[in-house]
Short mmCIF file of C-alpha atoms in Angstrom, two decimals:
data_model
loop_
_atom_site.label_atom_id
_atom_site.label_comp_id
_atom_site.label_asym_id
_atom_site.label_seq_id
_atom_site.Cartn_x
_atom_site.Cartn_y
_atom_site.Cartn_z
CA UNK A 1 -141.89 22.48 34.82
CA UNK A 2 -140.38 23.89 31.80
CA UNK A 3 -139.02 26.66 33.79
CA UNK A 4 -137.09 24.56 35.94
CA UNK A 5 -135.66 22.79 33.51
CA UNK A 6 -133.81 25.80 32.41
CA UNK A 7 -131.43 26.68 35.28
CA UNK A 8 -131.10 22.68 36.27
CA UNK A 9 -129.56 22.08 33.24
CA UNK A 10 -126.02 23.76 33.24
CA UNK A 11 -125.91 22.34 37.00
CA UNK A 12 -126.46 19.11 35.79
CA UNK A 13 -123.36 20.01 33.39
CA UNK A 14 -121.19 20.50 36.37
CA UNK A 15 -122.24 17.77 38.25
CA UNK A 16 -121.33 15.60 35.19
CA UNK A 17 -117.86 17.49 34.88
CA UNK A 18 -116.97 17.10 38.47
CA UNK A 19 -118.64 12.81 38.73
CA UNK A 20 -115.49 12.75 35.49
CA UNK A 21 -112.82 14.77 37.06
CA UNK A 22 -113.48 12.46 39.97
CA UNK A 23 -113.12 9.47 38.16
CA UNK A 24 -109.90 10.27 36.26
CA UNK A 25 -108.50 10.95 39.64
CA UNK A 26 -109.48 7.31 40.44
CA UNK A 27 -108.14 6.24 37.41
CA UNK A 28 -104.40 8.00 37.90
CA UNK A 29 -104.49 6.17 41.12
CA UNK A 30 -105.18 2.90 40.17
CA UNK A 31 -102.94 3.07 36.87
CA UNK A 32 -99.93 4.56 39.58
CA UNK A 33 -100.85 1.32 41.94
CA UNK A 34 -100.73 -0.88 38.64
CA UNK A 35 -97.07 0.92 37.64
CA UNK A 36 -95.71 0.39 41.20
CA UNK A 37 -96.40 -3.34 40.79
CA UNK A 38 -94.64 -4.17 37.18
CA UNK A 39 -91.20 -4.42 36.68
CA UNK A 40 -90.50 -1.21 35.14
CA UNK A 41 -92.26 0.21 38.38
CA UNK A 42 -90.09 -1.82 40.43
CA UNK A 43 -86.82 -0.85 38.68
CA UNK A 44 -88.16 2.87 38.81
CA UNK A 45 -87.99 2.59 42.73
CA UNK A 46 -84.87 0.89 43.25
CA UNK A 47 -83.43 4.23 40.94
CA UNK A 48 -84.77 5.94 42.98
CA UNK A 49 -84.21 5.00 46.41
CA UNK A 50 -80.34 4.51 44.80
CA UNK A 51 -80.78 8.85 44.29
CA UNK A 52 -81.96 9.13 47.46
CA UNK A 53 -79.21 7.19 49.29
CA UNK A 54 -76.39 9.03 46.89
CA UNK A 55 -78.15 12.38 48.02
CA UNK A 56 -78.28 11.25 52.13
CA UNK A 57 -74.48 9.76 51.61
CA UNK A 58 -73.39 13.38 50.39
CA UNK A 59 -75.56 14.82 53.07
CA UNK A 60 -73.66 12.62 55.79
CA UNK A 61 -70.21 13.30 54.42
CA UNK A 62 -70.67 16.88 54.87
CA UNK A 63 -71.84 16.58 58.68
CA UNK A 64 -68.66 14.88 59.25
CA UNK A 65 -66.51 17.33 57.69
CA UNK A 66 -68.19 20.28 59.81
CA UNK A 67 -67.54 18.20 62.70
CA UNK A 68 -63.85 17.41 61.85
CA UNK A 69 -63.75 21.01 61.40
CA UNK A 70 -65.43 22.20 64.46
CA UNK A 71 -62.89 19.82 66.95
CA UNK A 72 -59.81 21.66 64.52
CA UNK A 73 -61.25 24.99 65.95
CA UNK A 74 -61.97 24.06 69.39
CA UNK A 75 -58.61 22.51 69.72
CA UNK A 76 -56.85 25.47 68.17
CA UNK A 77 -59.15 28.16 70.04
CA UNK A 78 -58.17 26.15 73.58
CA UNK A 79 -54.66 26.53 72.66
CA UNK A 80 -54.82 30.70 73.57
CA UNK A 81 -58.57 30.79 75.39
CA UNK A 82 -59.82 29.15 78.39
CA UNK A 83 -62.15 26.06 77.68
CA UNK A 84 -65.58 27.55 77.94
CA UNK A 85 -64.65 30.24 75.61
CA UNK A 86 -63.13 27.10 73.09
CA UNK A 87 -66.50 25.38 73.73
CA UNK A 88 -68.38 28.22 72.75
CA UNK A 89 -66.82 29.18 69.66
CA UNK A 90 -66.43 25.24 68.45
CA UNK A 91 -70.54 24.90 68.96
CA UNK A 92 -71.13 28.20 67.16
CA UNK A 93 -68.97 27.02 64.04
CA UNK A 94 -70.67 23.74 64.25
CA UNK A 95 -74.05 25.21 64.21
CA UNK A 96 -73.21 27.26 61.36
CA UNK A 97 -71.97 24.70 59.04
CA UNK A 98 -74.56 21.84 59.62
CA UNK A 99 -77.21 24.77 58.54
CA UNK A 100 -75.05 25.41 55.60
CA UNK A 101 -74.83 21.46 54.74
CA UNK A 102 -79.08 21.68 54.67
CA UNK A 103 -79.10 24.78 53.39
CA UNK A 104 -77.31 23.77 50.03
CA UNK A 105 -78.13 19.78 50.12
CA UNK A 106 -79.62 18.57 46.94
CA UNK A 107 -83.57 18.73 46.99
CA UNK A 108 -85.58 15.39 46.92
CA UNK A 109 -87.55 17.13 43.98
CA UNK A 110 -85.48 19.76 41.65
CA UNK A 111 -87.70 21.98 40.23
CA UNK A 112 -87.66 23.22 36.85
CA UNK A 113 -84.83 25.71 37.56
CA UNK A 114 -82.74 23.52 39.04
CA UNK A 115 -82.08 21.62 35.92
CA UNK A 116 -81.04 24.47 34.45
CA UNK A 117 -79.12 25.68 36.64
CA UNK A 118 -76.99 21.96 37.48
CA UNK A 119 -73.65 21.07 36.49
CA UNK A 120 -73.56 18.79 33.71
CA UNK A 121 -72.14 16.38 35.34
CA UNK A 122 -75.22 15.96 37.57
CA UNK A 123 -77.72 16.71 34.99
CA UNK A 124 -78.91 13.76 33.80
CA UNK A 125 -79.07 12.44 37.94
CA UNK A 126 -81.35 15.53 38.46
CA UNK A 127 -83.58 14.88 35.55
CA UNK A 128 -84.27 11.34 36.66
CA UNK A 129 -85.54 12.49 39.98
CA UNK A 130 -87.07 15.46 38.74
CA UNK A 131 -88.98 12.62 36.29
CA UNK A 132 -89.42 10.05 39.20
CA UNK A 133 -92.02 13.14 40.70
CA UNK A 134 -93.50 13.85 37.80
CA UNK A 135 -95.25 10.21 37.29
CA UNK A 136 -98.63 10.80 39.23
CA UNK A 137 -101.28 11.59 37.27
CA UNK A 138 -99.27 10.36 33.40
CA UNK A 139 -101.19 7.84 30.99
CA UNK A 140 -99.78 4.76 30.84
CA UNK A 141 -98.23 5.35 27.55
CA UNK A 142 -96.11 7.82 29.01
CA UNK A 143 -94.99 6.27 32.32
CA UNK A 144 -94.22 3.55 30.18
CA UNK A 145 -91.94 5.55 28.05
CA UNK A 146 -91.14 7.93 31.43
CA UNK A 147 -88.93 4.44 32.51
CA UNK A 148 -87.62 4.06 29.39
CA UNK A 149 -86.05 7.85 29.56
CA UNK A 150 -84.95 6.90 33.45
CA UNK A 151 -83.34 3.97 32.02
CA UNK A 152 -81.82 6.31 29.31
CA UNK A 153 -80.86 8.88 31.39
CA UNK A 154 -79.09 6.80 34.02
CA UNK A 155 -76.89 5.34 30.94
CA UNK A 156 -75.47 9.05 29.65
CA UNK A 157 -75.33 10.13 32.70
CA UNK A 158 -71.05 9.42 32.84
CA UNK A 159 -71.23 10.09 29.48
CA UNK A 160 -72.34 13.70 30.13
CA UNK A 161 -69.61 14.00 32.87
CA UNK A 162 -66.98 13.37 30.84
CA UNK A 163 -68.84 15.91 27.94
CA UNK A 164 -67.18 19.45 27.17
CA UNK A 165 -69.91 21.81 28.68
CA UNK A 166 -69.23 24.54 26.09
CA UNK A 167 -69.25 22.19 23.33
CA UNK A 168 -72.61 22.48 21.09
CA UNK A 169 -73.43 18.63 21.72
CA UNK A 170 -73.53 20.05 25.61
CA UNK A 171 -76.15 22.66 25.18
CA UNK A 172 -78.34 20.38 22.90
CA UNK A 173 -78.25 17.93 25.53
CA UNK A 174 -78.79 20.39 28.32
CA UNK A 175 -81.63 22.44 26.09
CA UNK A 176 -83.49 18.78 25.56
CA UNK A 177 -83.72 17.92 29.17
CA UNK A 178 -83.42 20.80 31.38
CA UNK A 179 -86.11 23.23 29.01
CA UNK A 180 -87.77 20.55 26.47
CA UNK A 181 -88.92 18.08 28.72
CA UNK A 182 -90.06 20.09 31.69
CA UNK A 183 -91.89 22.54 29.02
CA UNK A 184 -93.77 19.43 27.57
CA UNK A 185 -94.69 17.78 30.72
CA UNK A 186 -95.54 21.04 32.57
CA UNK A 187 -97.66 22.26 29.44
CA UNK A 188 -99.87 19.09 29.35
CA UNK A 189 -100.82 19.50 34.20
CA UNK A 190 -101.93 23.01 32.97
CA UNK A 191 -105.03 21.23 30.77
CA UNK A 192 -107.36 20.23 33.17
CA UNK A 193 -108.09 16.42 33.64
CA UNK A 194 -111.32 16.14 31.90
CA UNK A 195 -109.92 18.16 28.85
CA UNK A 196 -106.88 15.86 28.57
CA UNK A 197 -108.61 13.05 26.41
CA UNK A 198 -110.58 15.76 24.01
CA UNK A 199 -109.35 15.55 20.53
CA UNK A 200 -108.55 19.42 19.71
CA UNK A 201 -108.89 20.00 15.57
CA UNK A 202 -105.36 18.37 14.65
CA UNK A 203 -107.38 14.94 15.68
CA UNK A 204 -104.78 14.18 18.63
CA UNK A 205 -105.85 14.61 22.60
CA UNK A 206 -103.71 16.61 25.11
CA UNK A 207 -102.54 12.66 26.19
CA UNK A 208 -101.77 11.53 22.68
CA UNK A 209 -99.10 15.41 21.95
CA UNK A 210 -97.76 14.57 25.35
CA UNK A 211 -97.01 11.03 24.18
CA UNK A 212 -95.73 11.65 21.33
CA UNK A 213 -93.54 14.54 22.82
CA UNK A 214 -92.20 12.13 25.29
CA UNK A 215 -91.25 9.61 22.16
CA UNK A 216 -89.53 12.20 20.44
CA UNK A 217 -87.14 13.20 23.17
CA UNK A 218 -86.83 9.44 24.29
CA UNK A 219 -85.56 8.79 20.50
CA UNK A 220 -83.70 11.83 20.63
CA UNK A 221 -81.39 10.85 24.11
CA UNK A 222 -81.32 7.70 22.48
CA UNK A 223 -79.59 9.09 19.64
CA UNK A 224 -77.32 10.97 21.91
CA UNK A 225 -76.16 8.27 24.05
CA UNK A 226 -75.18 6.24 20.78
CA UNK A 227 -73.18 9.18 19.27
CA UNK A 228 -71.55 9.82 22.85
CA UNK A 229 -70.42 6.26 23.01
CA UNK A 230 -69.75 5.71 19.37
CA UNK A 231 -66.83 8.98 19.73
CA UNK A 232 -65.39 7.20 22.91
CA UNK A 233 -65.08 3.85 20.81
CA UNK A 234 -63.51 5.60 17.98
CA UNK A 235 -60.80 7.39 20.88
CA UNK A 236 -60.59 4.35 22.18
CA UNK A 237 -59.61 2.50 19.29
CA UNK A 238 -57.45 5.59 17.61
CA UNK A 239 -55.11 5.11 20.97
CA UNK A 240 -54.93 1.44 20.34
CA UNK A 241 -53.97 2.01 16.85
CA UNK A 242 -51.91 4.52 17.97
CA UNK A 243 -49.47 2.07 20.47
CA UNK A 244 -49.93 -0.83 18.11
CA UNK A 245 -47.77 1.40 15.15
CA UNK A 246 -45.81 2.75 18.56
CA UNK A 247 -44.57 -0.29 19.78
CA UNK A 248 -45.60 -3.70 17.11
CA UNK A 249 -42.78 -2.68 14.92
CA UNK A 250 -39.87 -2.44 16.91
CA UNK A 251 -41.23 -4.71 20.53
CA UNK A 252 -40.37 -2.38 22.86
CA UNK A 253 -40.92 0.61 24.49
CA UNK A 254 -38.94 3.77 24.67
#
C-alpha cells in the first residue's frame, strides 16, 4: 500500500489545483453577475452601450459619405460614358470605400497598442472601453475602483481634447493610461488564478498589488482632472478680470 501512496500523491495535488482553479472561475462569474446588478454595474453599461452607439454613429456617417460620393462619380462618369460603364465604375468606388469605412472603424476592444497609438483627444474614450473588457475575471475591489476610473475617465476626457499634446502634462497623462494601466492589469492575467490570492514575501497577494496599483492611478487621474480644471478656472477668471478693467471703467466698448 505504501507504494501506491507514492505516485497518488502529486495527482491528488493536481486534482486539488484544478477542483480550485475551477472554483475561482465560478467565483469571477458570480462576482461579474453580482457587478452587472449594482448601480455602478448598471452605470458601467449604459457607458458603454453610449461608446458603442458613438462608435456605430461614426460608422454610419461614413457609409453615407461613400455613398454621396459614389452617386458624385456615377453622375459625373455618365456625363462622358454610356450608363453601364457609369454603373460599373460608381459600384466599384462604392465597394472600395465601405471596405475602407470597416477597415479603419474603431474596434469594440482597443488593444494595448491602440492606446498608444490614439489621438489624445480620444484617449481617455479608448481607455474606458479598453477597461469596460478588461472586468471579467477582477476582484471586487478592483471592479469597484475599475468604475470609479470609468467615471474618471469619462470626466477628463474634454479636458484632454482641449490639452496641448506636446505639453509634459500630455505625456504624463498619456504614459499613465495608455502604458501604466494596461502594464498593471496585463501583469496581474499572466499569474495564474490559483496563485492570485498567495501572499508572495512582501505579505501582499497578486489581488491586493493589483489593487493597490489600480488606487494609485485612480488617485493619480483624480489629481489630473482637478489640476486640468483648476487652469481652465483660473483662464476663465483672468479673461473676466481682464474685460472687467477693459470695459467697468469707462462703460463701453471700443
Amino acid at each position: 500500500m505504501n507504494d501506491d501512496t507514492g505516485p497518488q500523491q502529486p495527482m491528488i495535488h493536481r486534482a486539488r489545483t484544478i477542483a480550485t482553479g475551477l472554483a475561482d472561475v465560478g467565483l469571477t462569474h458570480a462576482e461579474e453577475l453580482l457587478r452587472r446588478l449594482s448601480p455602478e454595474g448598471r452605470e458601467q453599461a449604459r457607458r458603454e452601450r453610449e461608446a458603442k452607439a458613438r462608435r456605430q454613429k461614426r460608422v454610419m456617417i461614413r457609409l453615407v459619405l461613400a455613398a454621396m460620393a459614389s452617386l458624385v462619380a456615377f453622375g459625373l462618369v455618365a456625363i462622358v460614358a454610356p450608363a453601364g460603364l457609369s454603373l460599373a465604375v460608381a459600384s466599384v468606388l462604392m465597394l472600395l470605400l465601405v471596405t475602407l469605412v470597416f477597415l479603419r472603424a474603431d474596434p469594440p476592444a482597443p488593444g494595448r497598442e491602440a492606446l498608444t497609438e490614439a489621438p489624445l483627444a480620444t484617449l481617455a474614450e479608448h481607455a474606458t472601453i479598453w477597461l469596460a473588457a478588461q472586468r471579467r475575471g477582477l476582484p471586487p475591489p478592483a471592479l469597484v475602483l475599475a468604475d470609479a476610473m470609468a467615471g474618471r475617465l469619462e470626466a477628463l476626457a474634454p479636458q484632454l481634447a482641449r490639452l496641448d499634446s506636446r505639453s509634459p502634462a500630455a505625456a504624463s497623462l498619456r504614459k499613465l493610461i495608455a502604458e501604466e494601466l494596461p502594464a498593471l492589469v496585463q501583469g496581474w492575467r499572466m499569474v495564474p488564478i490559483p496563485a492570485r490570492r498567495i501572499r508572495h514575501a512582501d505579505g501582499r497577494t497578486p489581488d491586493e498589488h493589483l489593487v493597490n496599483g489600480l488606487q494609485i492611478i485612480d488617485a493619480e487621474l483624480g489629481r489630473a482632472s482637478e489640476q486640468l480644471g483648476k487652469t481652465t478656472l483660473d483662464d476663465i477668471a483672468v479673461q473676466g478680470r481682464y474685460l472687467e478693467l477693459k470695459y467697468s471703467d469707462t462703460g463701453h466698448a471700443i
